[in-house]
PDB file of C-alpha atoms in Angstrom:
ATOM      1  CA  MET A   1      24.097  28.401  20.859  1.00 47.00           C
ATOM      2  CA  ARG A   2      22.163  27.815  17.673  1.00 53.00           C
ATOM      3  CA  ALA A   3      20.178  24.551  17.613  1.00 59.00           C
ATOM      4  CA  LYS A   4      21.297  21.890  15.154  1.00 75.00           C
ATOM      5  CA  ARG A   5      19.104  21.686  12.046  1.00 88.00           C
ATOM      6  CA  LEU A   6      17.583  18.268  11.589  1.00 95.00           C
ATOM      7  CA  GLY A   7      16.426  16.921   8.281  1.00 97.00           C
ATOM      8  CA  SER A   8      12.735  16.345   7.585  1.00 98.00           C
ATOM      9  CA  LEU A   9      11.087  13.056   6.684  1.00 98.00           C
ATOM     10  CA  TYR A  10       8.620  13.104   3.790  1.00 98.00           C
ATOM     11  CA  GLY A  11       6.224  10.240   3.191  1.00 98.00           C
ATOM     12  CA  VAL A  12       5.449  10.384  -0.525  1.00 98.00           C
ATOM     13  CA  SER A  13       2.535   8.411  -1.952  1.00 98.00           C
ATOM     14  CA  VAL A  14       3.504   7.074  -5.376  1.00 98.00           C
ATOM     15  CA  GLY A  15       0.364   5.254  -6.528  1.00 97.00           C
ATOM     16  CA  THR A  16      -0.196   1.645  -7.473  1.00 96.00           C
ATOM     17  CA  GLY A  17       2.144   1.196 -10.424  1.00 96.00           C
ATOM     18  CA  ASP A  18       1.957   3.911 -13.080  1.00 97.00           C
ATOM     19  CA  PRO A  19       4.780   6.446 -12.471  1.00 97.00           C
ATOM     20  CA  GLU A  20       2.480   9.211 -13.744  1.00 97.00           C
ATOM     21  CA  LEU A  21       0.030   8.612 -10.877  1.00 96.00           C
ATOM     22  CA  ILE A  22       2.101  10.763  -8.523  1.00 97.00           C
ATOM     23  CA  THR A  23       1.029  14.242  -7.476  1.00 97.00           C
ATOM     24  CA  ILE A  24       3.047  17.211  -8.661  1.00 97.00           C
ATOM     25  CA  LYS A  25       4.087  17.833  -5.063  1.00 98.00           C
ATOM     26  CA  GLY A  26       5.176  14.230  -4.599  1.00 98.00           C
ATOM     27  CA  GLN A  27       7.209  14.301  -7.804  1.00 98.00           C
ATOM     28  CA  ARG A  28       8.866  17.567  -6.777  1.00 97.00           C
ATOM     29  CA  LEU A  29       9.890  16.198  -3.396  1.00 98.00           C
ATOM     30  CA  LEU A  30      11.280  13.034  -4.964  1.00 97.00           C
ATOM     31  CA  GLN A  31      13.396  15.135  -7.301  1.00 97.00           C
ATOM     32  CA  GLU A  32      14.539  17.669  -4.692  1.00 97.00           C
ATOM     33  CA  THR A  33      15.419  15.292  -1.860  1.00 98.00           C
ATOM     34  CA  SER A  34      18.896  13.804  -1.792  1.00 95.00           C
ATOM     35  CA  ILE A  35      18.008  10.635   0.188  1.00 98.00           C
ATOM     36  CA  ILE A  36      15.263   8.420  -1.277  1.00 98.00           C
ATOM     37  CA  ALA A  37      14.018   5.597   0.968  1.00 98.00           C
ATOM     38  CA  PHE A  38      11.622   2.796   0.056  1.00 97.00           C
ATOM     39  CA  PRO A  39      10.709  -0.734   1.192  1.00 96.00           C
ATOM     40  CA  MET A  40      13.312  -3.283   0.150  1.00 94.00           C
ATOM     41  CA  GLY A  41      12.225  -5.796  -2.484  1.00 90.00           C
ATOM     42  CA  VAL A  42      11.912  -9.508  -1.727  1.00 86.00           C
ATOM     43  CA  ASN A  43      14.860 -11.843  -2.430  1.00 83.00           C
ATOM     44  CA  GLY A  44      17.036  -9.046  -3.735  1.00 79.00           C
ATOM     45  CA  LYS A  45      14.517  -8.003  -6.389  1.00 87.00           C
ATOM     46  CA  GLN A  46      13.471  -4.428  -7.020  1.00 92.00           C
ATOM     47  CA  GLY A  47      10.396  -3.541  -4.951  1.00 93.00           C
ATOM     48  CA  LEU A  48       7.265  -1.957  -6.408  1.00 95.00           C
ATOM     49  CA  ALA A  49       7.802   1.486  -4.874  1.00 97.00           C
ATOM     50  CA  GLU A  50      11.348   1.621  -6.249  1.00 97.00           C
ATOM     51  CA  LYS A  51      10.096   0.634  -9.715  1.00 96.00           C
ATOM     52  CA  ILE A  52       7.459   3.358  -9.675  1.00 97.00           C
ATOM     53  CA  ILE A  53       9.844   6.179  -8.758  1.00 98.00           C
ATOM     54  CA  THR A  54      12.686   5.154 -11.099  1.00 97.00           C
ATOM     55  CA  PRO A  55      11.738   7.695 -13.826  1.00 96.00           C
ATOM     56  CA  TRP A  56      11.766  10.560 -11.322  1.00 97.00           C
ATOM     57  CA  ILE A  57      15.089  10.102  -9.522  1.00 97.00           C
ATOM     58  CA  THR A  58      18.710  10.403 -10.647  1.00 96.00           C
ATOM     59  CA  PRO A  59      21.922   8.443  -9.998  1.00 94.00           C
ATOM     60  CA  GLN A  60      23.127  11.370  -7.876  1.00 96.00           C
ATOM     61  CA  GLN A  61      20.432  10.715  -5.274  1.00 97.00           C
ATOM     62  CA  LYS A  62      21.175   8.104  -2.636  1.00 98.00           C
ATOM     63  CA  LYS A  63      18.814   5.130  -2.588  1.00 97.00           C
ATOM     64  CA  LEU A  64      17.997   3.840   0.885  1.00 98.00           C
ATOM     65  CA  PRO A  65      16.190   0.461   0.797  1.00 97.00           C
ATOM     66  CA  LEU A  66      14.656  -0.388   4.179  1.00 96.00           C
ATOM     67  CA  TYR A  67      13.824  -3.898   5.335  1.00 93.00           C
ATOM     68  CA  PHE A  68      10.211  -4.539   6.341  1.00 89.00           C
ATOM     69  CA  PRO A  69       9.492  -8.275   6.722  1.00 82.00           C
ATOM     70  CA  TYR A  70       6.213  -9.817   5.547  1.00 73.00           C
ATOM     71  CA  LEU A  71       5.245 -11.651   8.723  1.00 69.00           C
ATOM     72  CA  GLN A  72       2.836 -11.462  11.664  1.00 70.00           C
ATOM     73  CA  ASP A  73       5.250 -11.727  14.603  1.00 75.00           C
ATOM     74  CA  GLU A  74       4.815  -8.446  16.482  1.00 82.00           C
ATOM     75  CA  GLN A  75       8.238  -8.460  18.124  1.00 87.00           C
ATOM     76  CA  GLN A  76      10.069  -9.035  14.845  1.00 86.00           C
ATOM     77  CA  LEU A  77       8.024  -6.312  13.180  1.00 86.00           C
ATOM     78  CA  LYS A  78       8.772  -3.811  15.941  1.00 89.00           C
ATOM     79  CA  GLN A  79      12.468  -4.592  15.694  1.00 92.00           C
ATOM     80  CA  ALA A  80      12.369  -4.055  11.917  1.00 91.00           C
ATOM     81  CA  TRP A  81      10.622  -0.684  12.369  1.00 93.00           C
ATOM     82  CA  LYS A  82      13.203   0.247  15.005  1.00 95.00           C
ATOM     83  CA  ASP A  83      16.103  -0.692  12.730  1.00 96.00           C
ATOM     84  CA  ALA A  84      14.597   1.233   9.796  1.00 96.00           C
ATOM     85  CA  THR A  85      14.026   4.258  12.033  1.00 97.00           C
ATOM     86  CA  GLU A  86      17.636   4.352  13.164  1.00 97.00           C
ATOM     87  CA  THR A  87      18.853   4.036   9.571  1.00 97.00           C
ATOM     88  CA  VAL A  88      16.742   7.042   8.549  1.00 98.00           C
ATOM     89  CA  TRP A  89      17.712   8.944  11.692  1.00 98.00           C
ATOM     90  CA  GLU A  90      21.406   8.812  10.737  1.00 97.00           C
ATOM     91  CA  TYR A  91      20.640  11.045   7.747  1.00 98.00           C
ATOM     92  CA  LEU A  92      18.089  13.260   9.482  1.00 98.00           C
ATOM     93  CA  TYR A  93      20.594  13.961  12.267  1.00 97.00           C
ATOM     94  CA  GLN A  94      23.064  15.195   9.660  1.00 96.00           C
ATOM     95  CA  GLY A  95      20.470  17.715   8.479  1.00 97.00           C
ATOM     96  CA  LEU A  96      19.585  15.738   5.340  1.00 97.00           C
ATOM     97  CA  ASP A  97      15.967  15.390   4.259  1.00 98.00           C
ATOM     98  CA  VAL A  98      14.658  11.896   3.474  1.00 98.00           C
ATOM     99  CA  ALA A  99      11.776  11.101   1.117  1.00 98.00           C
ATOM    100  CA  PHE A 100      10.136   7.722   1.702  1.00 98.00           C
ATOM    101  CA  ALA A 101       8.345   6.412  -1.402  1.00 98.00           C
ATOM    102  CA  CYS A 102       5.178   4.586  -0.396  1.00 96.00           C
ATOM    103  CA  GLU A 103       3.273   2.361  -2.819  1.00 96.00           C
ATOM    104  CA  GLY A 104      -0.386   3.370  -2.979  1.00 96.00           C
ATOM    105  CA  ASP A 105      -1.436   6.072  -0.524  1.00 97.00           C
ATOM    106  CA  ILE A 106       0.546   6.976   2.574  1.00 96.00           C
ATOM    107  CA  SER A 107      -2.483   6.787   4.899  1.00 95.00           C
ATOM    108  CA  LEU A 108      -4.055   3.489   3.799  1.00 96.00           C
ATOM    109  CA  TYR A 109      -2.454   0.433   5.468  1.00 93.00           C
ATOM    110  CA  SER A 110       0.963   1.928   4.804  1.00 93.00           C
ATOM    111  CA  THR A 111       4.350   0.667   5.985  1.00 91.00           C
ATOM    112  CA  PHE A 112       5.381   4.299   6.323  1.00 95.00           C
ATOM    113  CA  THR A 113       2.927   4.777   9.208  1.00 95.00           C
ATOM    114  CA  TYR A 114       4.915   2.410  11.441  1.00 94.00           C
ATOM    115  CA  LEU A 115       8.186   4.071  10.487  1.00 95.00           C
ATOM    116  CA  ALA A 116       6.776   7.525  11.261  1.00 97.00           C
ATOM    117  CA  GLN A 117       5.253   6.412  14.569  1.00 96.00           C
ATOM    118  CA  THR A 118       8.522   4.864  15.733  1.00 96.00           C
ATOM    119  CA  LEU A 119      10.495   7.935  14.657  1.00 97.00           C
ATOM    120  CA  ARG A 120       8.122  10.232  16.564  1.00 96.00           C
ATOM    121  CA  GLU A 121       8.513   8.110  19.690  1.00 95.00           C
ATOM    122  CA  ASP A 122      12.330   8.025  19.530  1.00 95.00           C
ATOM    123  CA  HIS A 123      12.989  11.467  18.045  1.00 96.00           C
ATOM    124  CA  PRO A 124       9.930  13.696  18.617  1.00 96.00           C
ATOM    125  CA  GLN A 125      11.791  16.808  17.415  1.00 95.00           C
ATOM    126  CA  VAL A 126      11.876  15.582  13.786  1.00 96.00           C
ATOM    127  CA  THR A 127       9.454  17.128  11.279  1.00 97.00           C
ATOM    128  CA  ILE A 128       7.385  14.570   9.349  1.00 98.00           C
ATOM    129  CA  GLN A 129       5.205  15.487   6.383  1.00 98.00           C
ATOM    130  CA  THR A 130       2.982  13.167   4.344  1.00 98.00           C
ATOM    131  CA  ILE A 131       1.937  13.608   0.727  1.00 98.00           C
ATOM    132  CA  PRO A 132      -1.348  11.900  -0.268  1.00 98.00           C
ATOM    133  CA  GLY A 133      -1.819   9.994  -3.497  1.00 97.00           C
ATOM    134  CA  VAL A 134      -3.728   7.325  -5.412  1.00 97.00           C
ATOM    135  CA  CYS A 135      -4.718   4.313  -3.291  1.00 97.00           C
ATOM    136  CA  SER A 136      -5.513   0.844  -4.614  1.00 97.00           C
ATOM    137  CA  PRO A 137      -9.342   0.929  -4.184  1.00 98.00           C
ATOM    138  CA  VAL A 138      -9.769   4.058  -6.324  1.00 97.00           C
ATOM    139  CA  ALA A 139      -7.109   2.888  -8.801  1.00 97.00           C
ATOM    140  CA  THR A 140      -8.945  -0.421  -9.196  1.00 97.00           C
ATOM    141  CA  ALA A 141     -12.309   1.274  -9.737  1.00 97.00           C
ATOM    142  CA  SER A 142     -10.685   3.405 -12.430  1.00 97.00           C
ATOM    143  CA  VAL A 143      -9.219   0.341 -14.154  1.00 97.00           C
ATOM    144  CA  LEU A 144     -12.661  -1.297 -14.122  1.00 97.00           C
ATOM    145  CA  GLY A 145     -14.306   1.877 -15.397  1.00 97.00           C
ATOM    146  CA  ILE A 146     -16.821   1.962 -12.562  1.00 96.00           C
ATOM    147  CA  PRO A 147     -17.550   4.427  -9.745  1.00 96.00           C
ATOM    148  CA  LEU A 148     -16.349   3.181  -6.392  1.00 96.00           C
ATOM    149  CA  THR A 149     -19.436   4.594  -4.682  1.00 96.00           C
ATOM    150  CA  LEU A 150     -22.593   6.503  -5.655  1.00 95.00           C
ATOM    151  CA  GLY A 151     -25.077   8.584  -3.685  1.00 94.00           C
ATOM    152  CA  SER A 152     -25.558   7.231  -0.179  1.00 95.00           C
ATOM    153  CA  GLN A 153     -23.788   3.911  -0.744  1.00 95.00           C
ATOM    154  CA  LYS A 154     -21.757   2.665   2.212  1.00 96.00           C
ATOM    155  CA  LEU A 155     -18.196   1.549   1.542  1.00 97.00           C
ATOM    156  CA  ALA A 156     -16.170  -1.029   3.480  1.00 96.00           C
ATOM    157  CA  ILE A 157     -12.449  -1.639   2.961  1.00 96.00           C
ATOM    158  CA  ILE A 158     -10.828  -4.575   4.717  1.00 94.00           C
ATOM    159  CA  PRO A 159      -7.168  -5.658   4.377  1.00 89.00           C
ATOM    160  CA  ALA A 160      -7.648  -9.411   4.730  1.00 80.00           C
ATOM    161  CA  LEU A 161     -10.383 -11.842   5.707  1.00 81.00           C
ATOM    162  CA  TYR A 162      -9.587 -14.388   8.387  1.00 77.00           C
ATOM    163  CA  ASN A 163     -12.992 -16.060   8.398  1.00 83.00           C
ATOM    164  CA  MET A 164     -16.048 -15.908   6.180  1.00 86.00           C
ATOM    165  CA  ALA A 165     -18.217 -14.593   9.011  1.00 89.00           C
ATOM    166  CA  GLU A 166     -16.467 -11.258   8.504  1.00 91.00           C
ATOM    167  CA  LEU A 167     -17.620 -11.189   4.888  1.00 92.00           C
ATOM    168  CA  ASP A 168     -21.183 -11.999   5.927  1.00 92.00           C
ATOM    169  CA  GLN A 169     -21.126  -9.107   8.387  1.00 93.00           C
ATOM    170  CA  LEU A 170     -19.874  -6.719   5.723  1.00 94.00           C
ATOM    171  CA  LEU A 171     -22.516  -7.857   3.256  1.00 93.00           C
ATOM    172  CA  SER A 172     -25.200  -7.119   5.836  1.00 93.00           C
ATOM    173  CA  TRP A 173     -24.541  -3.364   5.841  1.00 95.00           C
ATOM    174  CA  ALA A 174     -22.044  -2.287   3.150  1.00 96.00           C
ATOM    175  CA  ASP A 175     -23.157  -1.549  -0.403  1.00 96.00           C
ATOM    176  CA  VAL A 176     -19.630  -1.738  -1.791  1.00 97.00           C
ATOM    177  CA  ILE A 177     -16.880  -3.959  -0.337  1.00 97.00           C
ATOM    178  CA  VAL A 178     -13.191  -3.789  -1.177  1.00 97.00           C
ATOM    179  CA  LEU A 179     -11.093  -6.795  -0.186  1.00 97.00           C
ATOM    180  CA  LEU A 180      -7.363  -6.081  -0.155  1.00 95.00           C
ATOM    181  CA  LYS A 181      -4.880  -8.985  -0.162  1.00 91.00           C
ATOM    182  CA  VAL A 182      -7.642 -11.258  -1.441  1.00 95.00           C
ATOM    183  CA  SER A 183      -5.226 -13.811  -2.943  1.00 94.00           C
ATOM    184  CA  SER A 184      -4.835 -15.800   0.285  1.00 91.00           C
ATOM    185  CA  VAL A 185      -8.581 -16.326   0.731  1.00 94.00           C
ATOM    186  CA  TYR A 186      -9.855 -16.197  -2.838  1.00 96.00           C
ATOM    187  CA  SER A 187     -11.190 -19.754  -2.941  1.00 95.00           C
ATOM    188  CA  GLN A 188     -13.232 -19.315   0.249  1.00 94.00           C
ATOM    189  CA  VAL A 189     -14.567 -15.944  -0.895  1.00 96.00           C
ATOM    190  CA  TRP A 190     -15.512 -17.351  -4.301  1.00 97.00           C
ATOM    191  CA  HIS A 191     -17.562 -20.177  -2.785  1.00 95.00           C
ATOM    192  CA  ARG A 192     -19.308 -17.810  -0.385  1.00 95.00           C
ATOM    193  CA  LEU A 193     -20.211 -15.424  -3.215  1.00 95.00           C
ATOM    194  CA  GLU A 194     -21.422 -18.344  -5.324  1.00 96.00           C
ATOM    195  CA  ARG A 195     -23.718 -19.493  -2.518  1.00 94.00           C
ATOM    196  CA  LEU A 196     -25.099 -15.958  -2.187  1.00 93.00           C
ATOM    197  CA  ASN A 197     -25.427 -15.549  -5.980  1.00 94.00           C
ATOM    198  CA  LEU A 198     -23.084 -12.548  -5.932  1.00 95.00           C
ATOM    199  CA  LEU A 199     -20.373 -13.598  -8.366  1.00 96.00           C
ATOM    200  CA  ASP A 200     -21.823 -11.321 -11.045  1.00 95.00           C
ATOM    201  CA  HIS A 201     -21.279  -8.389  -8.676  1.00 96.00           C
ATOM    202  CA  ALA A 202     -17.605  -9.113  -7.983  1.00 97.00           C
ATOM    203  CA  PHE A 203     -14.472  -8.048  -9.863  1.00 97.00           C
ATOM    204  CA  ILE A 204     -10.756  -8.578  -9.376  1.00 98.00           C
ATOM    205  CA  VAL A 205      -7.857  -6.466 -10.585  1.00 98.00           C
ATOM    206  CA  GLU A 206      -4.348  -7.842 -10.206  1.00 97.00           C
ATOM    207  CA  ARG A 207      -1.407  -5.393 -10.237  1.00 96.00           C
ATOM    208  CA  ALA A 208      -3.500  -2.327 -11.077  1.00 96.00           C
ATOM    209  CA  ASN A 209      -1.721   0.277 -13.246  1.00 96.00           C
ATOM    210  CA  GLN A 210       1.292  -1.991 -13.719  1.00 96.00           C
ATOM    211  CA  PRO A 211       2.482  -3.557 -16.995  1.00 95.00           C
ATOM    212  CA  GLU A 212       1.347  -6.987 -15.697  1.00 95.00           C
ATOM    213  CA  GLU A 213      -2.184  -5.760 -14.900  1.00 97.00           C
ATOM    214  CA  LYS A 214      -4.952  -8.369 -15.197  1.00 97.00           C
ATOM    215  CA  ILE A 215      -8.713  -7.872 -14.910  1.00 98.00           C
ATOM    216  CA  TYR A 216     -11.207 -10.594 -13.987  1.00 97.00           C
ATOM    217  CA  ARG A 217     -14.853  -9.677 -14.544  1.00 95.00           C
ATOM    218  CA  ASN A 218     -16.598 -13.032 -14.989  1.00 91.00           C
ATOM    219  CA  LEU A 219     -15.716 -14.760 -11.754  1.00 96.00           C
ATOM    220  CA  ARG A 220     -18.154 -17.607 -12.379  1.00 95.00           C
ATOM    221  CA  ASP A 221     -15.560 -18.880 -14.834  1.00 94.00           C
ATOM    222  CA  HIS A 222     -12.759 -18.635 -12.261  1.00 96.00           C
ATOM    223  CA  PRO A 223     -13.420 -20.747  -9.132  1.00 96.00           C
ATOM    224  CA  THR A 224      -9.647 -20.859  -8.641  1.00 96.00           C
ATOM    225  CA  LEU A 225      -7.067 -18.213  -9.500  1.00 96.00           C
ATOM    226  CA  ASP A 226      -3.349 -18.031  -8.847  1.00 95.00           C
ATOM    227  CA  LEU A 227      -3.315 -14.391  -7.767  1.00 96.00           C
ATOM    228  CA  SER A 228      -0.372 -12.244  -6.736  1.00 93.00           C
ATOM    229  CA  TYR A 229      -0.124 -10.315  -3.464  1.00 91.00           C
ATOM    230  CA  PHE A 230      -1.170  -7.148  -5.310  1.00 93.00           C
ATOM    231  CA  SER A 231      -4.721  -8.310  -6.050  1.00 96.00           C
ATOM    232  CA  LEU A 232      -7.916  -6.594  -4.989  1.00 97.00           C
ATOM    233  CA  MET A 233     -11.587  -7.560  -5.195  1.00 97.00           C
ATOM    234  CA  ILE A 234     -14.504  -5.160  -5.401  1.00 98.00           C
ATOM    235  CA  ILE A 235     -18.015  -6.416  -4.607  1.00 97.00           C
ATOM    236  CA  THR A 236     -20.533  -3.810  -5.660  1.00 92.00           C
ATOM    237  CA  GLY A 237     -24.227  -3.247  -6.257  1.00 72.00           C
ATOM    238  CA  HIS A 238     -25.391  -6.309  -4.351  1.00 61.00           C
ATOM    239  CA  CYS A 239     -27.952  -4.506  -2.164  1.00 54.00           C
TER     240      CYS A 239
END
């Protein structure tokens, strides 16, 4: 008896905001796949990934928003990944391919990773393919018009600081530091950089490559900032 054909899951990196910052392969898969999944927006609003891919998909394609809560509770997160996996599996089992649009790059602190891991555990026979793209650190460097690294410079990327000792450790060995999700700790980071006389080496880009993009270069003038979740700081050239 011939084995049932299962659909494939594609993780498609869609960049940080500009719909043109998608690879040709990623765009092709978005246009060829009938089921388009993406993280659900907050409070019923359109999420960033959905906004980015809007120019590339048609009304004939089925949109599949998946719920991924913004919280730290491990059990609730695992349940959300499990629920999202089973939603996607319903289509894969029917032989339908699913393309998951991932903001930024699929391999850098991506929600898709948890979805793919859970799917592999529950349904190891499914084919999963990932398409790389533009991640926020390189997008931010481009917006600032600076190289992210040069020569033998050492780069550190950290998703969030939970105490300033972590920043001190990074400063002791990294030439370039990228702080993702800096909004929640900006005030503490600012005061630490002021004490170390490093404010002239720090930059912030908020919502890189999006219409609401903001750039902060002179941080000495900004001891406090009301930053969005999509804000990133680069500290460079301090060594």
